[in-house]
Short mmCIF file of C-alpha atoms and ligand atoms in Angstrom, two decimals:
data_model
loop_
_atom_site.label_atom_id
_atom_site.label_comp_id
_atom_site.label_asym_id
_atom_site.label_seq_id
_atom_site.Cartn_x
_atom_site.Cartn_y
_atom_site.Cartn_z
CA MET D 418 -402.99 -124.18 -19.50
CA VAL D 419 -399.89 -122.28 -18.38
CA THR D 420 -400.80 -122.93 -14.71
CA MET D 421 -401.15 -126.61 -15.46
CA LEU D 422 -397.76 -126.78 -17.17
CA VAL D 423 -396.10 -125.00 -14.25
CA THR D 424 -397.77 -127.39 -11.78
CA VAL D 425 -396.67 -130.44 -13.76
CA ALA D 426 -393.14 -129.03 -14.03
CA TRP D 427 -393.03 -128.51 -10.25
CA LEU D 428 -394.22 -132.06 -9.66
CA LEU D 429 -391.68 -133.45 -12.07
CA LEU D 430 -388.81 -131.36 -10.79
CA PRO D 431 -387.72 -133.70 -7.96
CA LEU D 432 -387.86 -136.66 -10.35
CA LEU D 433 -385.87 -134.71 -12.91
CA LEU D 434 -383.25 -133.75 -10.34
CA LEU D 435 -383.06 -137.33 -9.14
CA ALA D 436 -382.59 -138.53 -12.72
CA ILE D 437 -379.83 -135.97 -13.39
CA THR D 438 -378.04 -136.78 -10.14
CA TYR D 439 -378.34 -140.49 -10.76
CA ARG D 440 -377.16 -140.22 -14.35
CA ARG D 441 -374.23 -137.95 -13.62
CA ARG D 442 -372.75 -139.56 -10.54
CA PRO D 443 -369.95 -142.03 -11.27
CA THR D 444 -370.71 -145.41 -9.71
CA THR D 445 -368.94 -148.57 -8.75
CA SER D 446 -371.66 -150.88 -10.17
CA PRO D 447 -370.52 -153.61 -12.55
CA ARG D 448 -370.35 -152.60 -16.24
CA ARG D 449 -367.17 -152.93 -18.32
CA ARG D 450 -366.21 -150.80 -21.32
CA LEU D 451 -362.80 -149.12 -21.48
CA PRO D 452 -362.74 -145.38 -22.18
CA PRO D 453 -361.79 -144.71 -25.82
CA GLY D 454 -358.14 -144.31 -26.73
CA SER D 455 -355.16 -146.08 -28.14
CA SER D 456 -352.35 -148.12 -26.65
CA GLY D 457 -349.82 -147.00 -29.29
CA LEU D 458 -346.67 -148.97 -30.09
CA PRO D 459 -345.65 -152.20 -28.38
CA PHE D 460 -343.72 -151.59 -25.10
CA ILE D 461 -343.42 -147.82 -25.29
CA GLY D 462 -347.08 -147.15 -25.98
CA GLU D 463 -347.64 -143.43 -26.59
CA THR D 464 -344.82 -142.24 -24.31
CA LEU D 465 -342.98 -140.36 -27.06
CA HIS D 466 -346.07 -138.19 -27.70
CA LEU D 467 -346.09 -137.18 -24.06
CA PHE D 468 -342.73 -135.51 -24.53
CA LEU D 469 -343.83 -133.41 -27.53
CA PRO D 470 -343.26 -129.93 -26.10
CA SER D 471 -345.64 -127.01 -26.00
CA THR D 472 -344.21 -123.53 -25.85
CA ASP D 473 -346.95 -121.48 -24.25
CA PHE D 474 -349.68 -121.72 -21.65
CA ASP D 475 -351.73 -124.09 -23.74
CA LEU D 476 -352.15 -127.77 -22.92
CA ILE D 477 -349.38 -130.11 -23.98
CA PRO D 478 -350.12 -131.52 -27.48
CA PHE D 479 -350.46 -135.03 -26.03
CA LEU D 480 -353.49 -134.00 -23.97
CA LYS D 481 -354.91 -131.46 -26.38
CA SER D 482 -355.17 -133.77 -29.37
CA ARG D 483 -356.55 -136.73 -27.42
CA LEU D 484 -359.12 -134.71 -25.51
CA ARG D 485 -360.34 -133.34 -28.81
CA ARG D 486 -360.48 -136.81 -30.38
CA TYR D 487 -361.86 -138.88 -27.49
CA GLY D 488 -363.53 -136.49 -25.06
CA PRO D 489 -362.69 -135.82 -21.40
CA VAL D 490 -361.85 -139.41 -20.40
CA PHE D 491 -359.56 -141.57 -22.52
CA THR D 492 -357.03 -144.37 -22.20
CA THR D 493 -353.43 -144.45 -23.33
CA ASN D 494 -350.25 -146.36 -22.64
CA LEU D 495 -347.31 -144.52 -21.07
CA PHE D 496 -344.02 -146.04 -19.91
CA GLY D 497 -345.50 -149.45 -20.82
CA LYS D 498 -348.45 -148.98 -18.44
CA GLN D 499 -352.14 -148.62 -19.26
CA ILE D 500 -353.35 -145.22 -18.08
CA ALA D 501 -356.80 -143.61 -18.04
CA VAL D 502 -356.65 -139.83 -18.37
CA SER D 503 -359.48 -137.76 -16.95
CA ALA D 504 -360.14 -134.08 -17.55
CA ASP D 505 -363.68 -134.54 -16.26
CA SER D 506 -364.18 -132.29 -13.24
CA GLU D 507 -366.92 -134.39 -11.72
CA LEU D 508 -365.08 -137.68 -12.12
CA ASN D 509 -361.88 -136.16 -10.73
CA HIS D 510 -363.64 -134.83 -7.63
CA PHE D 511 -365.37 -138.20 -7.22
CA LEU D 512 -362.06 -140.07 -7.42
CA LEU D 513 -360.10 -137.75 -5.12
CA GLN D 514 -362.91 -137.84 -2.58
CA ARG D 515 -362.42 -141.60 -2.47
CA ASP D 516 -358.62 -141.61 -2.36
CA GLN D 517 -357.31 -144.81 -0.75
CA GLN D 518 -360.68 -146.54 -1.37
CA LEU D 519 -360.99 -146.47 -5.18
CA ILE D 520 -357.52 -145.17 -6.02
CA GLU D 521 -354.04 -144.94 -4.54
CA THR D 522 -350.97 -142.81 -5.22
CA TRP D 523 -348.79 -144.16 -7.96
CA HIS D 524 -345.50 -143.12 -9.55
CA THR D 525 -343.84 -143.64 -12.88
CA ASP D 526 -340.75 -145.84 -12.56
CA THR D 527 -338.61 -142.69 -12.84
CA SER D 528 -340.11 -140.92 -9.87
CA ALA D 529 -340.53 -144.18 -7.93
CA GLY D 530 -336.75 -144.65 -8.21
CA LEU D 531 -336.30 -141.19 -6.77
CA PHE D 532 -338.97 -141.08 -4.10
CA GLY D 533 -339.86 -144.77 -3.83
CA ASP D 534 -338.66 -145.31 -0.29
CA VAL D 535 -341.48 -143.17 1.04
CA ASP D 536 -344.69 -145.15 0.38
CA ILE D 537 -347.45 -142.59 0.91
CA ASN D 538 -350.14 -145.24 0.40
CA LEU D 539 -349.50 -146.78 3.80
CA ALA D 540 -351.91 -145.03 6.15
CA SER D 541 -349.25 -144.72 8.89
CA VAL D 542 -346.75 -143.20 6.44
CA HIS D 543 -349.32 -140.77 5.07
CA LYS D 544 -350.33 -139.65 8.57
CA TYR D 545 -346.69 -139.06 9.48
CA VAL D 546 -345.98 -137.16 6.24
CA ARG D 547 -348.89 -134.78 6.83
CA PHE D 548 -348.33 -134.36 10.54
CA ALA D 549 -344.57 -133.80 10.26
CA THR D 550 -344.84 -131.43 7.27
CA LEU D 551 -347.55 -129.34 8.90
CA ARG D 552 -345.55 -129.20 12.14
CA SER D 553 -342.85 -127.26 10.26
CA PHE D 554 -344.81 -125.61 7.45
CA GLY D 555 -348.44 -125.43 8.64
CA VAL D 556 -350.50 -122.28 9.21
CA GLN D 557 -349.82 -122.11 12.95
CA GLU D 558 -346.03 -122.13 12.47
CA LEU D 559 -346.27 -119.63 9.62
CA ARG D 560 -348.43 -117.26 11.57
CA GLU D 561 -346.47 -117.47 14.81
CA ARG D 562 -342.87 -117.89 13.73
CA ARG D 563 -341.94 -118.10 10.07
CA LEU D 564 -343.06 -114.84 8.50
CA PRO D 565 -340.35 -112.43 9.80
CA GLU D 566 -337.44 -114.71 8.80
CA MET D 567 -339.05 -115.45 5.44
CA GLU D 568 -339.41 -111.73 4.74
CA ARG D 569 -335.85 -111.02 5.90
CA ARG D 570 -334.50 -113.60 3.47
CA VAL D 571 -336.49 -112.10 0.59
CA HIS D 572 -335.07 -108.63 1.41
CA VAL D 573 -331.52 -110.00 1.49
CA ALA D 574 -331.96 -111.95 -1.75
CA LEU D 575 -333.50 -109.07 -3.71
CA GLY D 576 -330.88 -106.68 -2.32
CA ASP D 577 -328.18 -109.01 -3.58
CA TRP D 578 -329.80 -109.52 -6.99
CA SER D 579 -330.19 -105.77 -7.50
CA GLU D 580 -326.43 -105.41 -7.32
CA ARG D 581 -325.91 -107.77 -10.24
CA ALA D 582 -326.09 -106.90 -13.93
CA SER D 583 -328.53 -109.74 -14.53
CA VAL D 584 -330.08 -112.57 -12.54
CA GLU D 585 -331.57 -115.82 -13.78
CA VAL D 586 -334.79 -115.73 -11.79
CA LYS D 587 -335.60 -119.45 -11.62
CA HIS D 588 -332.19 -120.37 -10.23
CA ALA D 589 -332.09 -117.36 -7.92
CA THR D 590 -335.55 -117.98 -6.43
CA ALA D 591 -334.85 -121.74 -6.18
CA THR D 592 -331.71 -120.94 -4.19
CA MET D 593 -333.55 -118.52 -1.89
CA VAL D 594 -336.49 -120.88 -1.28
CA LEU D 595 -334.44 -124.06 -0.93
CA ASN D 596 -331.90 -122.52 1.44
CA TYR D 597 -334.70 -121.37 3.73
CA GLY D 598 -336.78 -124.58 3.49
CA ALA D 599 -333.75 -126.86 3.97
CA LYS D 600 -332.75 -124.79 7.01
CA LEU D 601 -336.16 -125.51 8.55
CA VAL D 602 -335.88 -129.18 7.60
CA PHE D 603 -332.32 -130.17 8.52
CA GLY D 604 -330.49 -127.00 9.49
CA TYR D 605 -328.87 -126.63 6.07
CA ASP D 606 -326.41 -123.76 5.81
CA PRO D 607 -324.94 -123.31 2.31
CA GLN D 608 -321.77 -121.74 3.74
CA GLN D 609 -320.89 -125.07 5.36
CA TYR D 610 -321.22 -127.04 2.16
CA SER D 611 -319.09 -125.19 -0.32
CA LYS D 612 -318.31 -128.30 -2.40
CA GLU D 613 -321.82 -129.48 -3.27
CA LYS D 614 -324.50 -126.81 -3.33
CA LEU D 615 -327.84 -128.44 -2.59
CA VAL D 616 -329.61 -126.22 -5.11
CA ASP D 617 -327.33 -127.41 -7.93
CA LEU D 618 -327.93 -131.08 -7.12
CA TYR D 619 -331.70 -130.57 -7.04
CA SER D 620 -331.65 -128.48 -10.18
CA SER D 621 -330.04 -131.29 -12.21
CA ILE D 622 -332.48 -133.78 -10.69
CA THR D 623 -335.41 -131.57 -11.76
CA LYS D 624 -334.12 -131.25 -15.31
CA SER D 625 -334.10 -135.01 -15.73
CA LEU D 626 -337.11 -135.90 -13.62
CA ILE D 627 -339.31 -137.25 -16.38
CA SER D 628 -337.01 -139.53 -18.31
CA ILE D 629 -337.01 -143.10 -19.53
CA PRO D 630 -336.08 -145.14 -16.42
CA LEU D 631 -332.89 -146.83 -17.69
CA LYS D 632 -330.25 -147.37 -15.01
CA ILE D 633 -327.44 -147.35 -17.58
CA PRO D 634 -324.44 -145.01 -17.26
CA GLY D 635 -324.82 -142.07 -19.64
CA THR D 636 -328.63 -141.96 -19.52
CA THR D 637 -330.51 -139.01 -18.01
CA HIS D 638 -332.16 -141.26 -15.44
CA TYR D 639 -328.81 -142.66 -14.31
CA LYS D 640 -327.43 -139.15 -13.85
CA CYS D 641 -330.54 -138.24 -11.87
CA LEU D 642 -330.00 -141.19 -9.50
CA LYS D 643 -326.33 -140.23 -9.02
CA GLU D 644 -327.30 -136.67 -8.09
CA LYS D 645 -329.89 -138.04 -5.69
CA GLU D 646 -327.18 -140.15 -4.00
CA LYS D 647 -325.09 -137.02 -3.42
CA ALA D 648 -328.00 -135.08 -1.91
CA VAL D 649 -328.98 -138.06 0.27
CA LYS D 650 -325.37 -138.40 1.46
CA LEU D 651 -325.32 -134.78 2.54
CA ILE D 652 -328.55 -135.24 4.51
CA ARG D 653 -327.39 -138.58 5.97
CA ASN D 654 -324.16 -137.00 7.24
CA GLU D 655 -326.16 -134.39 9.12
CA PHE D 656 -328.47 -137.09 10.47
CA ARG D 657 -325.56 -139.19 11.76
CA LYS D 658 -323.80 -136.19 13.27
CA ARG D 659 -326.89 -135.30 15.29
CA GLN D 660 -327.71 -138.89 16.16
CA GLN D 661 -324.20 -139.40 17.50
CA ALA D 662 -324.44 -136.18 19.50
CA SER D 663 -327.73 -137.36 20.97
CA PHE D 664 -326.15 -140.69 22.06
CA SER D 665 -322.99 -139.21 23.47
CA SER D 666 -324.75 -136.38 25.24
CA THR D 667 -324.74 -136.77 28.99
CA LYS D 668 -327.06 -133.82 29.27
CA GLU D 669 -330.73 -133.43 28.34
CA PRO D 670 -331.73 -134.51 24.80
CA SER D 671 -331.39 -131.69 22.20
CA LYS D 672 -334.18 -129.13 22.27
CA GLY D 673 -333.59 -128.16 18.63
CA ASP D 674 -336.82 -128.00 16.73
CA ASP D 675 -336.13 -128.32 13.06
CA PHE D 676 -337.76 -131.21 11.22
CA LEU D 677 -334.73 -133.49 11.70
CA ASP D 678 -334.49 -132.79 15.46
CA HIS D 679 -338.09 -133.93 15.88
CA ALA D 680 -337.53 -137.00 13.72
CA ILE D 681 -334.42 -138.06 15.68
CA ARG D 682 -336.19 -137.66 19.00
CA GLU D 683 -339.07 -139.76 17.67
CA LEU D 684 -336.68 -142.39 16.33
CA ASN D 685 -335.04 -142.60 19.74
CA ASN D 686 -338.49 -143.02 21.19
CA ASP D 687 -339.03 -139.87 23.16
CA GLY D 688 -342.14 -141.39 24.72
CA GLU D 689 -344.45 -138.63 23.49
CA LYS D 690 -347.87 -139.73 22.23
CA LYS D 691 -348.17 -139.28 18.45
CA PRO D 692 -351.17 -139.19 16.10
CA TYR D 693 -349.52 -141.84 13.88
CA SER D 694 -348.16 -145.33 14.49
CA LEU D 695 -345.07 -145.36 12.32
CA SER D 696 -341.72 -146.71 13.46
CA LEU D 697 -339.17 -144.37 11.94
CA THR D 698 -335.85 -145.56 10.54
CA GLU D 699 -332.75 -143.67 9.43
CA ASP D 700 -333.41 -144.51 5.78
CA PHE D 701 -337.00 -143.37 5.95
CA ILE D 702 -336.10 -140.04 7.57
CA VAL D 703 -333.25 -139.32 5.17
CA ASN D 704 -335.31 -140.18 2.09
CA PHE D 705 -338.28 -138.20 3.30
CA ILE D 706 -336.11 -135.14 3.91
CA PHE D 707 -334.70 -135.55 0.41
CA ALA D 708 -338.25 -135.59 -1.04
CA LEU D 709 -339.49 -132.75 1.16
CA ASN D 710 -336.61 -130.47 0.12
CA PHE D 711 -337.51 -131.21 -3.45
CA VAL D 712 -341.25 -130.56 -3.34
CA SER D 713 -340.89 -127.54 -1.10
CA HIS D 714 -338.67 -125.44 -3.34
CA ASP D 715 -338.86 -126.14 -7.05
CA THR D 716 -342.62 -125.63 -7.15
CA ILE D 717 -342.48 -122.26 -5.38
CA ALA D 718 -339.51 -121.07 -7.46
CA ASN D 719 -341.41 -121.87 -10.67
CA ILE D 720 -344.44 -119.90 -9.50
CA MET D 721 -342.30 -116.91 -8.44
CA THR D 722 -340.49 -116.91 -11.78
CA LEU D 723 -343.70 -117.14 -13.72
CA ALA D 724 -345.21 -114.33 -11.64
CA VAL D 725 -342.23 -112.06 -12.41
CA LYS D 726 -342.69 -112.74 -16.12
CA LEU D 727 -346.48 -112.37 -16.15
CA ILE D 728 -346.52 -109.20 -14.07
CA GLU D 729 -343.90 -107.60 -16.28
CA ASP D 730 -345.98 -108.51 -19.33
CA HIS D 731 -349.14 -106.96 -17.76
CA PRO D 732 -348.48 -103.38 -16.58
CA LEU D 733 -352.04 -102.94 -15.25
CA VAL D 734 -351.53 -105.89 -12.95
CA LEU D 735 -348.28 -104.36 -11.70
CA GLU D 736 -350.06 -101.05 -11.12
CA GLU D 737 -352.77 -102.64 -9.00
CA LEU D 738 -350.24 -104.72 -7.07
CA VAL D 739 -348.13 -101.66 -6.27
CA ALA D 740 -351.27 -99.81 -5.09
CA GLU D 741 -352.28 -102.71 -2.82
CA HIS D 742 -348.84 -103.05 -1.22
CA GLU D 743 -348.19 -99.35 -0.86
CA ALA D 744 -351.52 -99.03 0.93
CA ILE D 745 -350.35 -101.74 3.35
CA LEU D 746 -347.11 -99.84 4.03
CA LYS D 747 -348.97 -96.56 4.49
CA ALA D 748 -351.36 -98.06 7.02
CA ARG D 749 -348.51 -99.33 9.21
CA GLU D 750 -347.78 -97.53 12.42
CA SER D 751 -344.03 -98.05 12.15
CA THR D 752 -341.78 -98.39 9.11
CA SER D 753 -339.49 -100.83 10.88
CA VAL D 754 -341.98 -103.68 11.26
CA GLY D 755 -342.49 -106.42 8.71
CA ILE D 756 -345.55 -108.04 7.17
CA SER D 757 -348.11 -109.22 9.71
CA TRP D 758 -350.41 -112.20 9.25
CA ASP D 759 -353.41 -109.88 9.01
CA GLU D 760 -351.70 -107.87 6.29
CA TYR D 761 -350.99 -111.08 4.39
CA LYS D 762 -354.65 -112.08 4.64
CA SER D 763 -355.67 -108.62 3.39
CA MET D 764 -353.67 -108.91 0.13
CA THR D 765 -356.78 -109.62 -1.93
CA PHE D 766 -355.43 -108.72 -5.36
CA THR D 767 -352.05 -110.39 -4.68
CA LEU D 768 -353.83 -113.63 -3.83
CA GLN D 769 -355.81 -113.31 -7.08
CA VAL D 770 -352.52 -112.89 -8.97
CA ILE D 771 -351.18 -116.01 -7.26
CA ASN D 772 -354.32 -118.01 -8.10
CA GLU D 773 -354.09 -116.96 -11.73
CA THR D 774 -350.37 -117.78 -11.90
CA LEU D 775 -351.05 -121.22 -10.40
CA ARG D 776 -353.91 -121.80 -12.85
CA LEU D 777 -351.86 -120.94 -15.92
CA GLY D 778 -348.62 -122.32 -14.49
CA ASN D 779 -349.68 -125.97 -14.48
CA LEU D 780 -346.30 -127.22 -13.30
CA GLY D 781 -347.21 -130.71 -14.52
CA PRO D 782 -350.09 -132.25 -16.52
CA GLY D 783 -351.79 -133.58 -13.38
CA ILE D 784 -351.51 -136.07 -10.54
CA LEU D 785 -351.04 -139.80 -10.84
CA ARG D 786 -353.10 -142.50 -9.20
CA ARG D 787 -353.84 -146.18 -9.72
CA ALA D 788 -357.29 -147.81 -9.54
CA VAL D 789 -357.49 -150.31 -6.68
CA GLN D 790 -360.84 -151.65 -7.92
CA ASP D 791 -362.89 -151.38 -11.11
CA ILE D 792 -364.27 -147.84 -11.41
CA HIS D 793 -367.39 -147.20 -13.45
CA THR D 794 -367.76 -143.70 -14.83
CA ASN D 795 -370.99 -141.83 -15.51
CA ASN D 796 -370.66 -142.26 -19.25
CA GLY D 797 -370.62 -146.02 -19.06
CA TYR D 798 -366.88 -146.67 -19.08
CA THR D 799 -364.89 -148.83 -16.69
CA ILE D 800 -361.40 -147.98 -15.50
CA PRO D 801 -360.14 -151.43 -14.59
CA SER D 802 -358.47 -152.22 -11.28
CA GLY D 803 -354.68 -151.77 -11.58
CA CYS D 804 -354.96 -149.18 -14.36
CA GLY D 805 -352.99 -145.95 -13.86
CA ILE D 806 -355.05 -142.74 -13.73
CA LEU D 807 -353.83 -139.29 -14.68
CA ILE D 808 -356.09 -136.71 -13.06
CA ALA D 809 -355.48 -134.03 -15.66
CA ILE D 810 -355.64 -130.90 -13.51
CA SER D 811 -353.99 -128.86 -16.27
CA ALA D 812 -356.94 -129.58 -18.58
CA MET D 813 -359.42 -128.50 -15.91
CA HIS D 814 -357.47 -125.26 -15.41
CA LEU D 815 -357.71 -124.44 -19.11
CA ASN D 816 -361.30 -125.49 -19.70
CA PRO D 817 -363.04 -122.60 -21.54
CA GLU D 818 -366.39 -123.63 -20.03
CA THR D 819 -365.04 -122.83 -16.57
CA TYR D 820 -362.58 -120.03 -17.32
CA LYS D 821 -363.46 -117.53 -20.05
CA ASP D 822 -360.49 -116.97 -22.39
CA PRO D 823 -358.54 -119.56 -20.42
CA LEU D 824 -355.13 -118.69 -21.89
CA THR D 825 -355.39 -115.06 -20.82
CA PHE D 826 -353.67 -113.96 -17.60
CA ASN D 827 -356.52 -112.18 -15.87
CA PRO D 828 -356.25 -111.97 -12.05
CA TRP D 829 -359.49 -109.94 -11.96
CA ARG D 830 -361.43 -113.06 -12.96
CA TRP D 831 -361.04 -114.15 -9.31
CA SER D 832 -362.60 -111.08 -7.77
CA GLY D 833 -365.73 -111.94 -5.80
CA VAL D 834 -365.51 -115.64 -6.67
CA SER D 835 -366.66 -117.75 -3.73
CA PRO D 836 -365.18 -121.12 -2.75
CA SER D 837 -368.39 -122.83 -3.81
CA ASP D 838 -368.12 -121.53 -7.41
CA ARG D 839 -366.99 -123.97 -10.07
CA MET D 840 -363.99 -121.76 -10.87
CA TYR D 841 -362.72 -122.28 -7.35
CA LYS D 842 -363.63 -125.94 -7.13
CA ASP D 843 -361.75 -126.69 -10.35
CA LEU D 844 -358.64 -124.79 -9.32
CA MET D 845 -356.53 -127.65 -7.98
CA PRO D 846 -352.85 -126.71 -8.27
CA PHE D 847 -352.31 -128.25 -4.84
CA GLY D 848 -354.43 -131.33 -5.52
CA TRP D 849 -357.64 -131.98 -3.63
CA GLY D 850 -358.97 -134.26 -0.91
CA MET D 851 -357.08 -136.12 1.79
CA LYS D 852 -353.72 -135.79 0.02
CA GLN D 853 -354.03 -132.11 -0.79
CA CYS D 854 -350.67 -130.36 -0.55
CA ALA D 855 -349.46 -129.89 3.03
CA GLY D 856 -347.30 -126.94 1.98
CA SER D 857 -349.93 -124.89 0.13
CA GLU D 858 -350.20 -122.07 2.66
CA TYR D 859 -346.42 -121.88 3.00
CA ALA D 860 -346.18 -121.64 -0.79
CA ARG D 861 -348.81 -118.89 -1.06
CA LEU D 862 -347.25 -116.98 1.83
CA PHE D 863 -343.74 -117.18 0.35
CA VAL D 864 -344.93 -115.95 -3.06
CA ALA D 865 -347.01 -113.15 -1.48
CA THR D 866 -344.04 -112.04 0.67
CA PHE D 867 -341.79 -112.08 -2.37
CA LEU D 868 -344.26 -109.97 -4.37
CA HIS D 869 -344.68 -107.54 -1.47
CA VAL D 870 -340.95 -106.78 -1.27
CA LEU D 871 -340.53 -106.88 -5.04
CA VAL D 872 -343.21 -104.37 -5.97
CA THR D 873 -342.65 -101.96 -3.07
CA LYS D 874 -338.84 -101.79 -3.29
CA TYR D 875 -337.82 -102.76 -6.81
CA THR D 876 -338.50 -102.39 -10.48
CA TRP D 877 -337.15 -104.84 -13.03
CA LYS D 878 -336.65 -105.33 -16.72
CA ARG D 879 -336.11 -108.44 -18.74
CA ILE D 880 -332.67 -108.93 -20.23
CA LYS D 881 -333.38 -112.17 -22.08
CA GLY D 882 -335.26 -115.48 -21.95
CA GLY D 883 -338.62 -116.08 -20.35
CA ASN D 884 -339.83 -118.60 -22.94
CA LEU D 885 -341.83 -121.43 -21.49
CA ARG D 886 -341.65 -125.03 -22.51
CA ARG D 887 -343.60 -128.02 -21.26
CA ASN D 888 -342.29 -131.48 -21.94
CA PRO D 889 -344.46 -132.19 -20.00
CA LEU D 890 -343.21 -130.39 -16.86
CA LEU D 891 -342.97 -126.61 -17.03
CA ILE D 892 -339.47 -125.27 -17.65
CA PHE D 893 -338.03 -121.91 -18.70
CA ASP D 894 -336.13 -122.73 -21.85
CA GLN D 895 -333.24 -120.26 -21.60
CA GLY D 896 -334.16 -119.21 -18.07
CA LEU D 897 -335.57 -115.77 -17.28
CA HIS D 898 -332.79 -113.19 -17.04
CA VAL D 899 -333.76 -109.98 -15.31
CA LYS D 900 -332.13 -106.80 -14.06
CA PHE D 901 -333.59 -105.78 -10.68
CA MET D 902 -333.28 -102.12 -9.68
CA GLU D 903 -333.98 -100.60 -6.29
CA LYS D 904 -336.64 -97.89 -6.33
CA GLU D 905 -335.47 -94.48 -5.20
CA ILE D 906 -337.79 -94.06 -2.23
CA THR D 907 -337.44 -97.18 -0.22
CA GLN D 908 -338.77 -98.85 2.83
CA GLN D 909 -336.21 -100.16 5.33
CA PRO D 910 -336.21 -103.92 5.85
CA PRO D 911 -337.85 -104.79 9.17
CA SER D 912 -335.53 -105.20 12.12
CA ASN D 913 -336.17 -108.61 13.67
C1 HEM U 2126 -346.53 -123.92 -5.65
C2 HEM U 2126 -346.15 -124.83 -4.81
C3 HEM U 2126 -346.69 -126.24 -4.71
C4 HEM U 2126 -347.50 -126.93 -5.55
C5 HEM U 2126 -348.10 -126.47 -6.89
C6 HEM U 2126 -347.73 -128.23 -4.94
C7 HEM U 2126 -348.53 -129.22 -5.46
C8 HEM U 2126 -348.90 -130.37 -4.78
C9 HEM U 2126 -349.87 -131.32 -5.25
C10 HEM U 2126 -350.63 -131.23 -6.58
C11 HEM U 2126 -349.99 -132.27 -4.30
C12 HEM U 2126 -350.95 -133.45 -4.32
C13 HEM U 2126 -350.27 -134.66 -4.89
C14 HEM U 2126 -351.22 -135.82 -4.98
O1 HEM U 2126 -352.39 -135.73 -4.65
O2 HEM U 2126 -350.73 -136.87 -5.45
C15 HEM U 2126 -349.06 -131.98 -3.24
C16 HEM U 2126 -348.87 -132.75 -2.11
C17 HEM U 2126 -347.94 -132.47 -1.15
N1 HEM U 2126 -347.14 -131.36 -1.08
FE1 HEM U 2126 -347.14 -129.80 -2.36
N2 HEM U 2126 -347.05 -128.29 -3.76
C18 HEM U 2126 -346.40 -127.09 -3.58
C19 HEM U 2126 -345.60 -126.75 -2.50
C20 HEM U 2126 -345.31 -127.57 -1.45
C21 HEM U 2126 -344.47 -127.19 -0.34
C22 HEM U 2126 -343.82 -125.84 -0.18
C23 HEM U 2126 -344.41 -128.27 0.51
C24 HEM U 2126 -343.70 -128.42 1.82
C25 HEM U 2126 -343.37 -127.46 2.60
C26 HEM U 2126 -345.24 -129.31 -0.06
C27 HEM U 2126 -345.45 -130.54 0.52
C28 HEM U 2126 -346.37 -131.45 0.06
C29 HEM U 2126 -346.67 -132.70 0.75
C30 HEM U 2126 -346.03 -133.22 2.04
C31 HEM U 2126 -347.66 -133.34 -0.01
C32 HEM U 2126 -348.32 -134.68 0.30
C33 HEM U 2126 -349.57 -134.39 1.13
C34 HEM U 2126 -350.35 -135.62 1.48
O3 HEM U 2126 -350.19 -136.66 0.84
O4 HEM U 2126 -351.15 -135.55 2.44
N3 HEM U 2126 -345.75 -128.85 -1.25
N4 HEM U 2126 -348.43 -130.80 -3.55
#
């Protein structure tokens, strides 16, 4: 009898698997039923709920209450637009795998006003954005050229902070990261621009990023646009200065190789063959540089700040980090060399700390898309063509079925986890698929370098602040004010 049951089970297994696969895979076959949800009040929909803050690592109340009420896929109305929200891992992977076929990038009117001139949905624009970003921030550049200067800047910054009574970490790290990134992008040197500090312009833009898009003087959005104009002007001046120099030069064209140098040479048609077919314009270059400066610094500064807070709150994590980095120093043949690429790759526990900080950090609720055709989900719903889609990465990161005690900061949960495990697959702080972040390795490397210098050379204690708020982007309410102190036995900064 038992043998017979086993035989039947074996025979049925392929059919069973087929049935499960068939049932679970989202399809594009025609059936129409909207996911459950509510469209809220006329015009504003449920937008006000989105801004209800949360004050810890938990999901914002907007997502938490609706996921509980409707399940992992629901509809809502934000900023007057119908939006389907998905916290369903399988559906999200399915959608992102078919980016540009089923869905396209989409912005709220606020962010479209800020970044709208760069339309990432055009294949030629997207190719250029990836190619040009990776040319300055990709693995090859990092490995061959960036690491020593990055480390030097971290040493200088921490040295400076340790001389002050207290430092607001978010602003300090944002300044360090932006000044370095903007140098790589358009040669920015803060000493030359004493009137308008780039970091201050970007910091006010960040504070008002998600706001009601009213272009009326006095509103947050209006202020945001004015600050953008100032930052763009600063970049445009540099562009014009270099463009003029390239026209008036009787000598060879400039051999400079920051992002802007490349862009100007391409604009002036340098004749080189490119993997994209985009005709650049001054406006496009200037707006793209504005956006690139933005995405390349605020994100990293938030993760660094959060890491400082979390590590201070978890002494065992600090202990293991110190052990890992001191072992790296001990194994070096000379004390005057800096971090090598191999050392970076060997920082196993540090990379676990970074993963865990990214998982809990959830800088925003997720990424926005729009359906370009009707999308039929595995549970019989249809997301209609034109509908906005919020791929709720934050909800995936805090799903207790994937991450045990999801609100606990536990870097050890990543030890031995392989890229094919669900925990890894659902960790998407940098997005996923063809539009996955082009600066992810630069971000990880910068945070790892920062932690290396921090834990080997300094100790720190909180003076005040450190409270998180999400409305719905992550912010540090009163900042995080810290006193950094140099350790007594120190390692000399590397001589470059
Ligand atoms: C902790 C740091 C960072 C986080 C959490 C982050 C997050 C993301 C996410 C979620 C996306 C995907 C957006 C989407 O699919 O709609 C993205 C795309 C992108 N990010 Fe980042 N990012 C970070 C740092 C950076 C840095 C440092 C740079 C530049 C140096 C950068 C440049 C880009 C670019 C160019 C894209 C568009 C890629 C494409 O469309 O192919 N990011 N980022």
